[in-house]
mmCIF file of C-alpha atoms and ligand atoms in Angstrom:
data_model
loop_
_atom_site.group_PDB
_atom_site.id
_atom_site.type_symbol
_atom_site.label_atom_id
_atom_site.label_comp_id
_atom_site.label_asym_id
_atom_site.label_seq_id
_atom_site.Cartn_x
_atom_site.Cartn_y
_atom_site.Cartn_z
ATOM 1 C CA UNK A 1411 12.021 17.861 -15.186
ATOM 2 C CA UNK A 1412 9.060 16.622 -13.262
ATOM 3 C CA UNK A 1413 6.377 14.102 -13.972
ATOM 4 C CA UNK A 1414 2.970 14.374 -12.740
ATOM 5 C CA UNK A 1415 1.184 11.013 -11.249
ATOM 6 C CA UNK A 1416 -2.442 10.411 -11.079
ATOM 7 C CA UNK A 1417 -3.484 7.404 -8.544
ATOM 8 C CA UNK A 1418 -7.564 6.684 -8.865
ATOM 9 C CA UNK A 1419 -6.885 2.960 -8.565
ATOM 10 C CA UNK A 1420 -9.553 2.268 -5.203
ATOM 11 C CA UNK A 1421 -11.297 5.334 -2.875
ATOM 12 C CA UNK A 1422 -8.237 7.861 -3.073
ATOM 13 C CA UNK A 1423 -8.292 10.549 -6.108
ATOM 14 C CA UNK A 1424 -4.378 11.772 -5.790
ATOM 15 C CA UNK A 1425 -2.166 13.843 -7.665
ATOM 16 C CA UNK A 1426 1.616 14.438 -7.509
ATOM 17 C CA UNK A 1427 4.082 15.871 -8.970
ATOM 18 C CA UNK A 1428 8.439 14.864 -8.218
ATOM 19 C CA UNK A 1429 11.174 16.032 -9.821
ATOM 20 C CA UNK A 1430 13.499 13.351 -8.397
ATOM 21 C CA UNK A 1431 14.102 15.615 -5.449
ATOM 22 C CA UNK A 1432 10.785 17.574 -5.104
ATOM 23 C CA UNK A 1433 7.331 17.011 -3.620
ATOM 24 C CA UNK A 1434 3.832 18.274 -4.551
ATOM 25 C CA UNK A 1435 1.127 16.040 -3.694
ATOM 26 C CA UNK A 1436 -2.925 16.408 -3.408
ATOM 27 C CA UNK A 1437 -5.373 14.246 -1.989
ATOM 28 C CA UNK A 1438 -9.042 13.634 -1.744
ATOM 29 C CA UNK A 1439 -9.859 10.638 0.478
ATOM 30 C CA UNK A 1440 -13.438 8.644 -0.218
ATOM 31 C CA UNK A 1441 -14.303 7.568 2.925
ATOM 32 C CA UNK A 1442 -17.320 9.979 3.736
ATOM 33 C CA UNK A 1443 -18.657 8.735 0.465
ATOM 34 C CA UNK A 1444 -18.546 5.057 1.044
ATOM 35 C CA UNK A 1445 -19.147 5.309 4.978
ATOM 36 C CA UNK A 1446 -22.610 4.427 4.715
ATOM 37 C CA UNK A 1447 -21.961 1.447 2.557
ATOM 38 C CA UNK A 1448 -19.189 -0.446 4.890
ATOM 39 C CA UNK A 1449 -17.247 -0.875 2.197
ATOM 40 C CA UNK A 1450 -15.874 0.672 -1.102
ATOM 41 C CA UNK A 1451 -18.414 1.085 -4.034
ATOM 42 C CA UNK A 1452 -16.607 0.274 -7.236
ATOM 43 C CA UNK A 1453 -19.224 2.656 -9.129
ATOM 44 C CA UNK A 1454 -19.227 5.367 -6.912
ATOM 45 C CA UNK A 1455 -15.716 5.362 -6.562
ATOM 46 C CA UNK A 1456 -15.267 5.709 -10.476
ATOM 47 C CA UNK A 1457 -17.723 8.604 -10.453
ATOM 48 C CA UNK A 1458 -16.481 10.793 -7.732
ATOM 49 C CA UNK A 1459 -12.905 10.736 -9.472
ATOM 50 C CA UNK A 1460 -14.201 12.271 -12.691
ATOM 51 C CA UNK A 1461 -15.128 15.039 -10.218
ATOM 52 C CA UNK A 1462 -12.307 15.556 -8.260
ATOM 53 C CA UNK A 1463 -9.111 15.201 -10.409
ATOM 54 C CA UNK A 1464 -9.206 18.161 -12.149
ATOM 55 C CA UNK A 1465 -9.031 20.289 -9.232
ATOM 56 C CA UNK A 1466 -6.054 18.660 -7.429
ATOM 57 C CA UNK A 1467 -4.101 18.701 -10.505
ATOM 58 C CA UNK A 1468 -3.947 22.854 -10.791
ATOM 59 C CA UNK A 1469 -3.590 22.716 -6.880
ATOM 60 C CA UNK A 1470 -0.752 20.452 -7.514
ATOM 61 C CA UNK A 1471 0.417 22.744 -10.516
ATOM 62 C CA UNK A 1472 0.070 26.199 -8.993
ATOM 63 C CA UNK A 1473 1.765 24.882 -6.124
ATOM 64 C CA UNK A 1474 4.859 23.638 -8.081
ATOM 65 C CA UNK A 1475 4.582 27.037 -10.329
ATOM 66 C CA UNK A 1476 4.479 24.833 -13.437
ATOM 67 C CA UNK A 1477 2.549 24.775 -16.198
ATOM 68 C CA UNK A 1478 1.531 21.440 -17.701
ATOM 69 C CA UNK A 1479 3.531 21.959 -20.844
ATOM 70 C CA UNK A 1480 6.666 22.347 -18.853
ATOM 71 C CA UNK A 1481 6.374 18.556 -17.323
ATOM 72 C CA UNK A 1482 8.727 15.574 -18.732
ATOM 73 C CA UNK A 1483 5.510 13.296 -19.009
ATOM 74 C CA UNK A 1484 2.129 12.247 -17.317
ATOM 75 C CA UNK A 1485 2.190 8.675 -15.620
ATOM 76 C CA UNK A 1486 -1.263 6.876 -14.154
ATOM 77 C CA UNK A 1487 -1.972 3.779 -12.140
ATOM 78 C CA UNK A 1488 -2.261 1.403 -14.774
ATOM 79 C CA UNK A 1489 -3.486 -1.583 -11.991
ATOM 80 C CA UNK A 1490 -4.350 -3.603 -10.660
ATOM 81 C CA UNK A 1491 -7.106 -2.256 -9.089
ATOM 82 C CA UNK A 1492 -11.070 -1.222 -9.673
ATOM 83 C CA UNK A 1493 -11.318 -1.098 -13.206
ATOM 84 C CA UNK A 1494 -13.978 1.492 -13.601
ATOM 85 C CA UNK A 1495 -11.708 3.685 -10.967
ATOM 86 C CA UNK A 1496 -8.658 2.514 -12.720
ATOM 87 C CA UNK A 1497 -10.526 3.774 -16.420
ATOM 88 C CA UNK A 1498 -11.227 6.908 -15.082
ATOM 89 C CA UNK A 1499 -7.818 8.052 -14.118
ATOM 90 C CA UNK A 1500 -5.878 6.624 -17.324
ATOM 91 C CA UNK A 1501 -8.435 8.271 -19.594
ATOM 92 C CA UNK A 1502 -7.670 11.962 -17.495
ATOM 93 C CA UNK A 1503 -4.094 11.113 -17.565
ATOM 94 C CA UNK A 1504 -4.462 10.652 -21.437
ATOM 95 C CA UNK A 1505 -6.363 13.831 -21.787
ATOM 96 C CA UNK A 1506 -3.946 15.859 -20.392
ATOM 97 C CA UNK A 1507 -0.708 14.262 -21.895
ATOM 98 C CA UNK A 1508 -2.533 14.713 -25.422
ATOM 99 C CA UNK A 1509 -2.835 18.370 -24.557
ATOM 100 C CA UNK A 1510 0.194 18.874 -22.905
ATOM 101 C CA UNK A 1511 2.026 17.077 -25.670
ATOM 102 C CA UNK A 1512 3.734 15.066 -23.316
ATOM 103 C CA UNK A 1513 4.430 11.206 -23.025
ATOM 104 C CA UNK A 1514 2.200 9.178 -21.212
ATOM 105 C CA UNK A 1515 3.619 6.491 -18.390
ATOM 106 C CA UNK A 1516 1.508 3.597 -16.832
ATOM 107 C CA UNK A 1517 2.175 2.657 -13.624
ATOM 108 C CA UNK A 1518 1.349 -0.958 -11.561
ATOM 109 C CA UNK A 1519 0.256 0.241 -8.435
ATOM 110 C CA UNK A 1520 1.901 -2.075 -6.134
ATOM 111 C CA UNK A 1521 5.382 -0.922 -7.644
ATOM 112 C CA UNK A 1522 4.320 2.240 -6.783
ATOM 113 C CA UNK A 1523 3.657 0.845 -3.197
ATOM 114 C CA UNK A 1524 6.879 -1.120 -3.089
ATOM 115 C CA UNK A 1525 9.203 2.002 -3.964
ATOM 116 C CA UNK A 1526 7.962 4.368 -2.081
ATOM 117 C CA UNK A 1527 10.730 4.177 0.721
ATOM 118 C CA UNK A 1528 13.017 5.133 -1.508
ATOM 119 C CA UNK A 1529 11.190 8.876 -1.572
ATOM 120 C CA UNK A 1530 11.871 9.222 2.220
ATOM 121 C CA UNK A 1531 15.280 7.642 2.194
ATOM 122 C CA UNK A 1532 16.751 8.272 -1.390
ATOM 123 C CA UNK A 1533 19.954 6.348 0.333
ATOM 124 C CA UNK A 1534 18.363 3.027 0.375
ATOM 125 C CA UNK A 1535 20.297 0.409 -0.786
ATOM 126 C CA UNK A 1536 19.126 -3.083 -2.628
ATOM 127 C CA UNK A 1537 18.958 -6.053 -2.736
ATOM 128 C CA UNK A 1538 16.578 -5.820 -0.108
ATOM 129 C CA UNK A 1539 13.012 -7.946 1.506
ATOM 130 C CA UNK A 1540 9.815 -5.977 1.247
ATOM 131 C CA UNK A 1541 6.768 -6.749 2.972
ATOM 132 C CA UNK A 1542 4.074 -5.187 1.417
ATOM 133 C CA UNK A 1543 0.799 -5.430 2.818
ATOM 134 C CA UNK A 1544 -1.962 -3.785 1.735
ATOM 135 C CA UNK A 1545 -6.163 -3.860 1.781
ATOM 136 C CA UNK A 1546 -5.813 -6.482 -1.470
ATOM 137 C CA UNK A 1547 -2.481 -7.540 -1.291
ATOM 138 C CA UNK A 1548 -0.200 -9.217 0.973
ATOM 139 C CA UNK A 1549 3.097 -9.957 -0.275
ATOM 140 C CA UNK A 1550 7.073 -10.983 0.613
ATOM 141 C CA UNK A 1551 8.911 -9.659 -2.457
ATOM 142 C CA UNK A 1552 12.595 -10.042 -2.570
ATOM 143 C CA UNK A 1553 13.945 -6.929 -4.402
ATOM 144 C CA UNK A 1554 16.799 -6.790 -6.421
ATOM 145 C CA UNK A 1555 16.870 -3.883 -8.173
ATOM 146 C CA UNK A 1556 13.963 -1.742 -9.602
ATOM 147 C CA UNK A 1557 11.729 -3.957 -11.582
ATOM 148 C CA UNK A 1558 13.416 -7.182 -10.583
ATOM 149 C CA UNK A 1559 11.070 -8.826 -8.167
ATOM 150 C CA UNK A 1560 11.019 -12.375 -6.814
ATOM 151 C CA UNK A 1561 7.915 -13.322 -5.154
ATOM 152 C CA UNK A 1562 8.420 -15.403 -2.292
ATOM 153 C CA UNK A 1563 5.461 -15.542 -0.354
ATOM 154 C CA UNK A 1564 1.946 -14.308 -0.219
ATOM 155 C CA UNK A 1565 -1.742 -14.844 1.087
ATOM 156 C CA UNK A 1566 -3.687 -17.604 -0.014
ATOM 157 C CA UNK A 1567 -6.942 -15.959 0.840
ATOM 158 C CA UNK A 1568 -7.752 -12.678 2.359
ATOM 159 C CA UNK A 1569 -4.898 -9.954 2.378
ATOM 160 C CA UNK A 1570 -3.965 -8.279 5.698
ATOM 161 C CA UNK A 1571 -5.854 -5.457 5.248
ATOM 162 C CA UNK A 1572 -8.755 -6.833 4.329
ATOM 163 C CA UNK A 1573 -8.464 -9.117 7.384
ATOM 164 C CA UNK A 1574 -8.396 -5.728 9.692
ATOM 165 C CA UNK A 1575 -11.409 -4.576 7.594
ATOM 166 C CA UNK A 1576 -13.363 -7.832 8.051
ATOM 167 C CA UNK A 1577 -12.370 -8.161 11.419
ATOM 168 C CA UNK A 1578 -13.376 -4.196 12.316
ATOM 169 C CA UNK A 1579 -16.614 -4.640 10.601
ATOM 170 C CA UNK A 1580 -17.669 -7.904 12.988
ATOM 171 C CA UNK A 1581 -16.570 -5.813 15.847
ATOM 172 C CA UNK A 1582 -19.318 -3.397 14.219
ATOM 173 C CA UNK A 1583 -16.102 -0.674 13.471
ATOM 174 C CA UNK A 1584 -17.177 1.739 10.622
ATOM 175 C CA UNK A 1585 -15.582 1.244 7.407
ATOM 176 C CA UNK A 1586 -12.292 1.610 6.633
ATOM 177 C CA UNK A 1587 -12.094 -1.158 9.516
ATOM 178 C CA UNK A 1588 -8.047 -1.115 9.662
ATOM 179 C CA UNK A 1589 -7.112 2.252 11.844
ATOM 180 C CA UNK A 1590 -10.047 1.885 13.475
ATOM 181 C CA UNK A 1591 -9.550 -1.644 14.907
ATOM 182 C CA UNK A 1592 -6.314 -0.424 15.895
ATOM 183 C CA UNK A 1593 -7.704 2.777 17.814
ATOM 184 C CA UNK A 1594 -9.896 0.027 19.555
ATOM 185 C CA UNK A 1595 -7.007 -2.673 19.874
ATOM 186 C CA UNK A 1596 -5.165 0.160 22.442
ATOM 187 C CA UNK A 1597 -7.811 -0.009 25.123
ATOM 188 C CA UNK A 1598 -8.067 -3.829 24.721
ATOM 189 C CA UNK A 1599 -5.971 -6.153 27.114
ATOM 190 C CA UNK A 1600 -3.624 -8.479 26.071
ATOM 191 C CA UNK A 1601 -4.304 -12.688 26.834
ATOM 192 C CA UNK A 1602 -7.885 -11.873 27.267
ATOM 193 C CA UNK A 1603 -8.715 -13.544 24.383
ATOM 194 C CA UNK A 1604 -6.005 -16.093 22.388
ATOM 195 C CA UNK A 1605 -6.404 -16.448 18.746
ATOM 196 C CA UNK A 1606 -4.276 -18.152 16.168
ATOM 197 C CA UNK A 1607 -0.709 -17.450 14.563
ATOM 198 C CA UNK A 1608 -1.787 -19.257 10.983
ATOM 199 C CA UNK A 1609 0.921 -20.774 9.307
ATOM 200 C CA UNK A 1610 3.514 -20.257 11.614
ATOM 201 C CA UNK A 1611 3.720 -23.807 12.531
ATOM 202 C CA UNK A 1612 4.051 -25.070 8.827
ATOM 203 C CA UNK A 1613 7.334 -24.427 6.824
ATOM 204 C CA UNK A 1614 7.009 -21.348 3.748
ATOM 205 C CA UNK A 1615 6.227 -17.687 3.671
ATOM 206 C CA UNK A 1616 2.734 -17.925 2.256
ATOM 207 C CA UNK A 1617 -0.014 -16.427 4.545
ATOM 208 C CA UNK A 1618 -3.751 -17.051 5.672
ATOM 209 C CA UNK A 1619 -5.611 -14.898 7.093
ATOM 210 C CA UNK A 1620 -9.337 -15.972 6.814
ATOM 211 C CA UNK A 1621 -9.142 -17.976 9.709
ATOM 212 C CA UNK A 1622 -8.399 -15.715 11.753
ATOM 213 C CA UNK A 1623 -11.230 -13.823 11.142
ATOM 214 C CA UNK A 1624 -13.255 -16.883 11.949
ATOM 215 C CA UNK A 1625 -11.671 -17.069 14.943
ATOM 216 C CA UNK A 1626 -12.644 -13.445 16.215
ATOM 217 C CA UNK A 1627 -16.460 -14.027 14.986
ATOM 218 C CA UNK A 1628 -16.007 -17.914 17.417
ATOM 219 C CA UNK A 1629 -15.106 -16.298 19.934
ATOM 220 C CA UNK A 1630 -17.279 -12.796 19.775
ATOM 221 C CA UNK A 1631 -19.910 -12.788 22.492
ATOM 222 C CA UNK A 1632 -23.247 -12.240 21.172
ATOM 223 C CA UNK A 1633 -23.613 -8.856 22.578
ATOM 224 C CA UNK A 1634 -20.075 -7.961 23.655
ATOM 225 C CA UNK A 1635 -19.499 -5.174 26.273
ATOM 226 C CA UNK A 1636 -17.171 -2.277 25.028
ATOM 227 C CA UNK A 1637 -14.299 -3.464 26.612
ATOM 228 C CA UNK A 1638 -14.514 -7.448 25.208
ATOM 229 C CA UNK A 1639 -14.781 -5.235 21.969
ATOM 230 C CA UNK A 1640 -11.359 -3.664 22.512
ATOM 231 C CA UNK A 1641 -9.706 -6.892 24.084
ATOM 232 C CA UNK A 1642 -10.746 -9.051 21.097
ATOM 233 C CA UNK A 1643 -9.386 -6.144 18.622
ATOM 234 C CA UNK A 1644 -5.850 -6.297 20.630
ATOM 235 C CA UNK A 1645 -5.550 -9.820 20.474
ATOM 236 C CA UNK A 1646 -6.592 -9.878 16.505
ATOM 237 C CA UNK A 1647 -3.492 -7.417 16.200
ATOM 238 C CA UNK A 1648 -0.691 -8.993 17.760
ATOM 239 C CA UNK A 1649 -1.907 -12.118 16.033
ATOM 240 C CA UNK A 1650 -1.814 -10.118 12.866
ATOM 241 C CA UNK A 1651 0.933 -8.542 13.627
ATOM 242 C CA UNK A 1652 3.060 -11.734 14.854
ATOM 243 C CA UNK A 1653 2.161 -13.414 12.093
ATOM 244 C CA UNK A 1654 3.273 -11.179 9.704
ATOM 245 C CA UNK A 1655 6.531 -10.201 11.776
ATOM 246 C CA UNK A 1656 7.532 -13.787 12.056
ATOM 247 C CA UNK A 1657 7.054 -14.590 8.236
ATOM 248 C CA UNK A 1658 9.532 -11.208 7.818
ATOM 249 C CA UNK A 1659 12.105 -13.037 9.651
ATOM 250 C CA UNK A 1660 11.816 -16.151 8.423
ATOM 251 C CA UNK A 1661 12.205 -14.630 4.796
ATOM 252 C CA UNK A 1662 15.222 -12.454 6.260
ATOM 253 C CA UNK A 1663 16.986 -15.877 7.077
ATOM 254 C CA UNK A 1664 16.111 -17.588 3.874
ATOM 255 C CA UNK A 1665 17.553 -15.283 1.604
ATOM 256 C CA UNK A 1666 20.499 -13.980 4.018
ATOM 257 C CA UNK A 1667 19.030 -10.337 3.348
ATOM 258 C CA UNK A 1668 19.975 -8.206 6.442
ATOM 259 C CA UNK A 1669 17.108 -4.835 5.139
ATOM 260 C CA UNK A 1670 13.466 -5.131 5.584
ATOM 261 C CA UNK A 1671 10.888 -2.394 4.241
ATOM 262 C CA UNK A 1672 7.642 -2.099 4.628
ATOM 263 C CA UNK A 1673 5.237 -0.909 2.025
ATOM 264 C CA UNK A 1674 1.082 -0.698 2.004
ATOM 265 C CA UNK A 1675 -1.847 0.459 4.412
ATOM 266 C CA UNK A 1676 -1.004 -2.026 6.610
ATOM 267 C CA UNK A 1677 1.826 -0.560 7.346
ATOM 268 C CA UNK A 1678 0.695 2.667 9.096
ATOM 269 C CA UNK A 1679 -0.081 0.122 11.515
ATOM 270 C CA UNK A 1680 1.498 1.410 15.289
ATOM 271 C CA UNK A 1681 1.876 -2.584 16.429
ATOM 272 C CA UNK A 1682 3.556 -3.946 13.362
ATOM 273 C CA UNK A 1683 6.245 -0.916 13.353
ATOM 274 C CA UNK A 1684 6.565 -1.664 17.489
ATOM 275 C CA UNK A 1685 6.971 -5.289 16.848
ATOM 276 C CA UNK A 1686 9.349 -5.390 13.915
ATOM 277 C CA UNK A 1687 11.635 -2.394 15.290
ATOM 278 C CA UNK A 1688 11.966 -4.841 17.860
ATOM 279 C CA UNK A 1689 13.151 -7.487 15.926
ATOM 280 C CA UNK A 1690 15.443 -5.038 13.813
ATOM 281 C CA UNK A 1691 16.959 -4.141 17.285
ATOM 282 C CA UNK A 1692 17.576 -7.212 18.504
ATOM 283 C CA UNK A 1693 18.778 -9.188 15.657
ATOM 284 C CA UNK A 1694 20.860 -6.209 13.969
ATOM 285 C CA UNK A 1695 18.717 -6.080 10.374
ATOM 286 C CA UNK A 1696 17.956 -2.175 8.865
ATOM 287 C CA UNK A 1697 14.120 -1.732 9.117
ATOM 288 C CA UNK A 1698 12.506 0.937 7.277
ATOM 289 C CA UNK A 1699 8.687 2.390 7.660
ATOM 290 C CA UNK A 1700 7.924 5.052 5.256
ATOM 291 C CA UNK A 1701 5.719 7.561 7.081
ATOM 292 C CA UNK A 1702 1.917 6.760 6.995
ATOM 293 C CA UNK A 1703 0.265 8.767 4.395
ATOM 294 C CA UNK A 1704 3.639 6.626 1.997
ATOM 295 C CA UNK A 1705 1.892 3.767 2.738
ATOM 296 C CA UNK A 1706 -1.422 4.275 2.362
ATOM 297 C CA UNK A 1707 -2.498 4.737 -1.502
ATOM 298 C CA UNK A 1708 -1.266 8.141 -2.784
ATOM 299 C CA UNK A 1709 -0.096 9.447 -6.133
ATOM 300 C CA UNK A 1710 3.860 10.432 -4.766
ATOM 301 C CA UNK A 1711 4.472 6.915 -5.202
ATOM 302 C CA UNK A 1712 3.018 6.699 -8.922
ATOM 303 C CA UNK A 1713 5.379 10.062 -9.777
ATOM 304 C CA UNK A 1714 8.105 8.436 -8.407
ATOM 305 C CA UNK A 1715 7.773 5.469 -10.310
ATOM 306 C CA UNK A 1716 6.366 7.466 -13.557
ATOM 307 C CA UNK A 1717 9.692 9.396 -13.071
ATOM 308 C CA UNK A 1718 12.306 6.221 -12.469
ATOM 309 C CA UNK A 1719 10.259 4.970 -15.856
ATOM 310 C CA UNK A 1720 9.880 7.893 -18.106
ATOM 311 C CA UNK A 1721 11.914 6.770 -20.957
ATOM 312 C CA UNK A 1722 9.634 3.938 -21.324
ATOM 313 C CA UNK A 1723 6.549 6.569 -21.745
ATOM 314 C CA UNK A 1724 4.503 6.076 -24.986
ATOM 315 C CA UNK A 1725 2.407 8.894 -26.911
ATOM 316 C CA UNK A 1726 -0.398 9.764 -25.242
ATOM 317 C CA UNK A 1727 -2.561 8.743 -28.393
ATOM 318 C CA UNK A 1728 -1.246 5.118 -27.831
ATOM 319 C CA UNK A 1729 -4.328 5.577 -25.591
ATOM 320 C CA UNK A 1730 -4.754 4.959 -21.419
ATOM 321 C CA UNK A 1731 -4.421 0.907 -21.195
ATOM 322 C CA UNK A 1732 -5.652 -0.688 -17.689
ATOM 323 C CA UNK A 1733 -5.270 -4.096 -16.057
ATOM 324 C CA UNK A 1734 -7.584 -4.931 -13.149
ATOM 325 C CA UNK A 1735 -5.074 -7.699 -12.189
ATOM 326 C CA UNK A 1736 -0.872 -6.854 -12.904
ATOM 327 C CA UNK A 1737 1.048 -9.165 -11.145
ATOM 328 C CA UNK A 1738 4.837 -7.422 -10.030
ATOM 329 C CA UNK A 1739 6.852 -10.218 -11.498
ATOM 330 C CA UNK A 1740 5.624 -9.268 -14.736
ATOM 331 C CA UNK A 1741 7.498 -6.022 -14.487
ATOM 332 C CA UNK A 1742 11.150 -5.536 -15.677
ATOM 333 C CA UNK A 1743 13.680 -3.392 -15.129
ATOM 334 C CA UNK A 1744 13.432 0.195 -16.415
ATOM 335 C CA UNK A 1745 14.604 0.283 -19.804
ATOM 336 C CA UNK A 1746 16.840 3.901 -19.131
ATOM 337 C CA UNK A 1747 19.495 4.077 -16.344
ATOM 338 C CA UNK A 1748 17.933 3.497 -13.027
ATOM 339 C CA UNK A 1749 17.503 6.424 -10.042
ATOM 340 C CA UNK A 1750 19.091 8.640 -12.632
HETATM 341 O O1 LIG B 543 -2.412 0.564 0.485
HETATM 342 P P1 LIG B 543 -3.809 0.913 0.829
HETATM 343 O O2 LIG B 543 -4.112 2.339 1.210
HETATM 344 O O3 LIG B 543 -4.798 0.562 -0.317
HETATM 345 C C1 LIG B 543 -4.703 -0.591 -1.080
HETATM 346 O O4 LIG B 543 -3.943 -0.568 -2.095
HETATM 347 O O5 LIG B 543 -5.349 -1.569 -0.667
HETATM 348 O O6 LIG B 543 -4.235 -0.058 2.034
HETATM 349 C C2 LIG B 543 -5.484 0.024 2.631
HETATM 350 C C3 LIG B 543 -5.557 -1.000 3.737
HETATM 351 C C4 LIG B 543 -6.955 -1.113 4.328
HETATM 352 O O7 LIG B 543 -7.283 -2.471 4.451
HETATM 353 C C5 LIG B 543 -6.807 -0.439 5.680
HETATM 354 O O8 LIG B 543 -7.710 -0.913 6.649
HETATM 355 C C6 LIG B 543 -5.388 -0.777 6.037
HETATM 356 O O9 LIG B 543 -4.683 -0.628 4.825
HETATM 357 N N1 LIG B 543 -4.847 0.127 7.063
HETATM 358 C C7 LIG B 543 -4.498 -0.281 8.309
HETATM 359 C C8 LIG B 543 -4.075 0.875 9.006
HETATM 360 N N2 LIG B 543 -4.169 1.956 8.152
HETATM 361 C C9 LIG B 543 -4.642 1.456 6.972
HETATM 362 N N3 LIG B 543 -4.521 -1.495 8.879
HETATM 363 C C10 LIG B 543 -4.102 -1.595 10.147
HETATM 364 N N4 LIG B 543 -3.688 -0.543 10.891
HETATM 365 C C11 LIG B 543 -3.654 0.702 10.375
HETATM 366 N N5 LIG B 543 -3.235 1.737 11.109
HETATM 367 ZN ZN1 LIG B 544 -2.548 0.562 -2.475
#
């Protein structure tokens, strides 16, 4: 029995449907619509789901040869994310489950992030350290088993995404500034330009990344020739990159876990998969990258966690809840038998 997910939680509208072994996804990317604005508008966002989710839900049914009334329930980002986008999606979600007569499950988002590996490599086995790095989060989460996460680092200002987008948008890189800095960051030269590793030379696994950024805008020449441009986006990724890569191992160590995932935007990044396979090589720990559309926002991730929690779905009437900010270690553990 498959449940369908809905994900409207930032600029993706995305529908999916999994059956613990089957895929049927849709997606609608934002970016032409917030292009001209640098950056994601919360109210625009909201708006151009209403329009869109209907659509990608038949694709995703006709595709699947289901009807609605044949699904096991209807699950929805829950949060944290924008709450108008977040509103929209719950309150579709709702709409359908009350017509389908169908349960209705709501899903935190960065759950959804942090089991997505598990779609792409069903064999996975826990305990296991996640890194999961994303435009608004950047977190080390030591998992245990589904819905048992300890939190033991994470940034103490910008996340790692939003460091690439900051950083791409002072390098005048159209918005979103992440795979673009790192289209840029391949022509650019390495030891051209030496930035910081912050926090490496203090003891935890929390991060910082705003300094960095003020770092790349110190040492940005007022009118930068194209290939400065590219040299000062390559050395803002390996410092990225080692940064986060060094915190990984240093959590490895700490907790004497020998599996590392990664999880989020961030990592569809080419560098950070280079640099930690690396590392996985040498020192003898199981890596795993789930392919990049897993780790950028999607709604396979919100089926597959609607589907590991569907006997914790409530009646659709209950109404379409939403928290802007859901923290991970507020979760627990599914309440039926897990990976059924
Ligand atoms: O997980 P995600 O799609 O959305 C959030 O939940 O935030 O992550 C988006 C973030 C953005 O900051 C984007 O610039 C970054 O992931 N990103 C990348 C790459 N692809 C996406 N950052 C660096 N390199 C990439 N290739
Ligand atoms: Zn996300």
């Amino acid at each position: 029995m498959a449940v369908l997910g809905i994900e409207t939680s930032c600029d993706e509208t995305a529908v999916a449907l999994w059956d613990g072994r089957r895929l049927v996804q849709r997606l609608h990317s934002q970016i032409a619509l917030h292009a001209a604005y640098g950056g994601v508008v919360p109210e625009l966002a909201a708006r151009d789901h209403v329009g869109r989710l209907n659509a990608l839900t038949h694709a995703v049914l006709d595709e699947a040869g289901l009807s609605g009334a044949e699904l096991q329930a209807v699950a929805y980002t829950a949060g944290p994310g924008l709450v108008g986008a977040l509103l929209v999606g719950a309150a579709f979600a709702a709409g359908l489950a009350a017509g389908w007569r169908l349960p209705l499950v709501a899903v935190n988002h960065l759950e959804g992030h942090l089991l997505a590996p598990w779609l792409e490599r069903p064999a996975l086995e826990l305990p296991l350290l996640a890194l999961l790095v994303s435009g608004g989060h950047t977190l080390l989460v030591q998992v245990e088993a589904v819905g048992v996460y300890r939190l033991l680092g994470q940034t103490l200002d910008d996340a790692a995404g939003e460091a690439f987008d900051k950083t791409a948008k002072l390098l005048g890189l159209p918005y979103p500034g992440g795979p673009h800095l790192a289209r840029l960051a391949e022509r650019g030269r390495s030891g051209v330009f030496r930035l910081p590793r912050p926090m490496l030379d203090r003891p935890g696994l929390d991060f910082s990344f705003s300094g960095l950024k003020t770092a790349v805008a110190t040492v940005l020449p007022p009118q930068p020739d194209p290939q400065a441009r590219a040299d000062l986006a390559r050395a803002f990724e390996e410092a990225a990159v080692e940064t986060l890569g060094r915190k990984c191992l240093r959590a490895l160590k700490a907790t004497a876990t020998r599996r590392l995932v990664v999880a989020g935007g961030v990592g569809a990044n080419q560098r950070l998969r280079q640099w930690l396979e690396g590392a996985a090589a040498e020192r003898g720990f199981e890596l795993h990258f789930p392919t990049p559309p897993l780790c950028t926002d999607n709604a396979a991730m919100i089926a597959h966690v609607g589907w590991l929690r569907r006997a914790e779905a409530m009646p659709a009437a209950r109404g379409a809840a939403v928290r802007a900010r859901w923290p991970l270690t507020e979760l627990a553990p599914p309440t039926a038998a897990i990976r059924a």
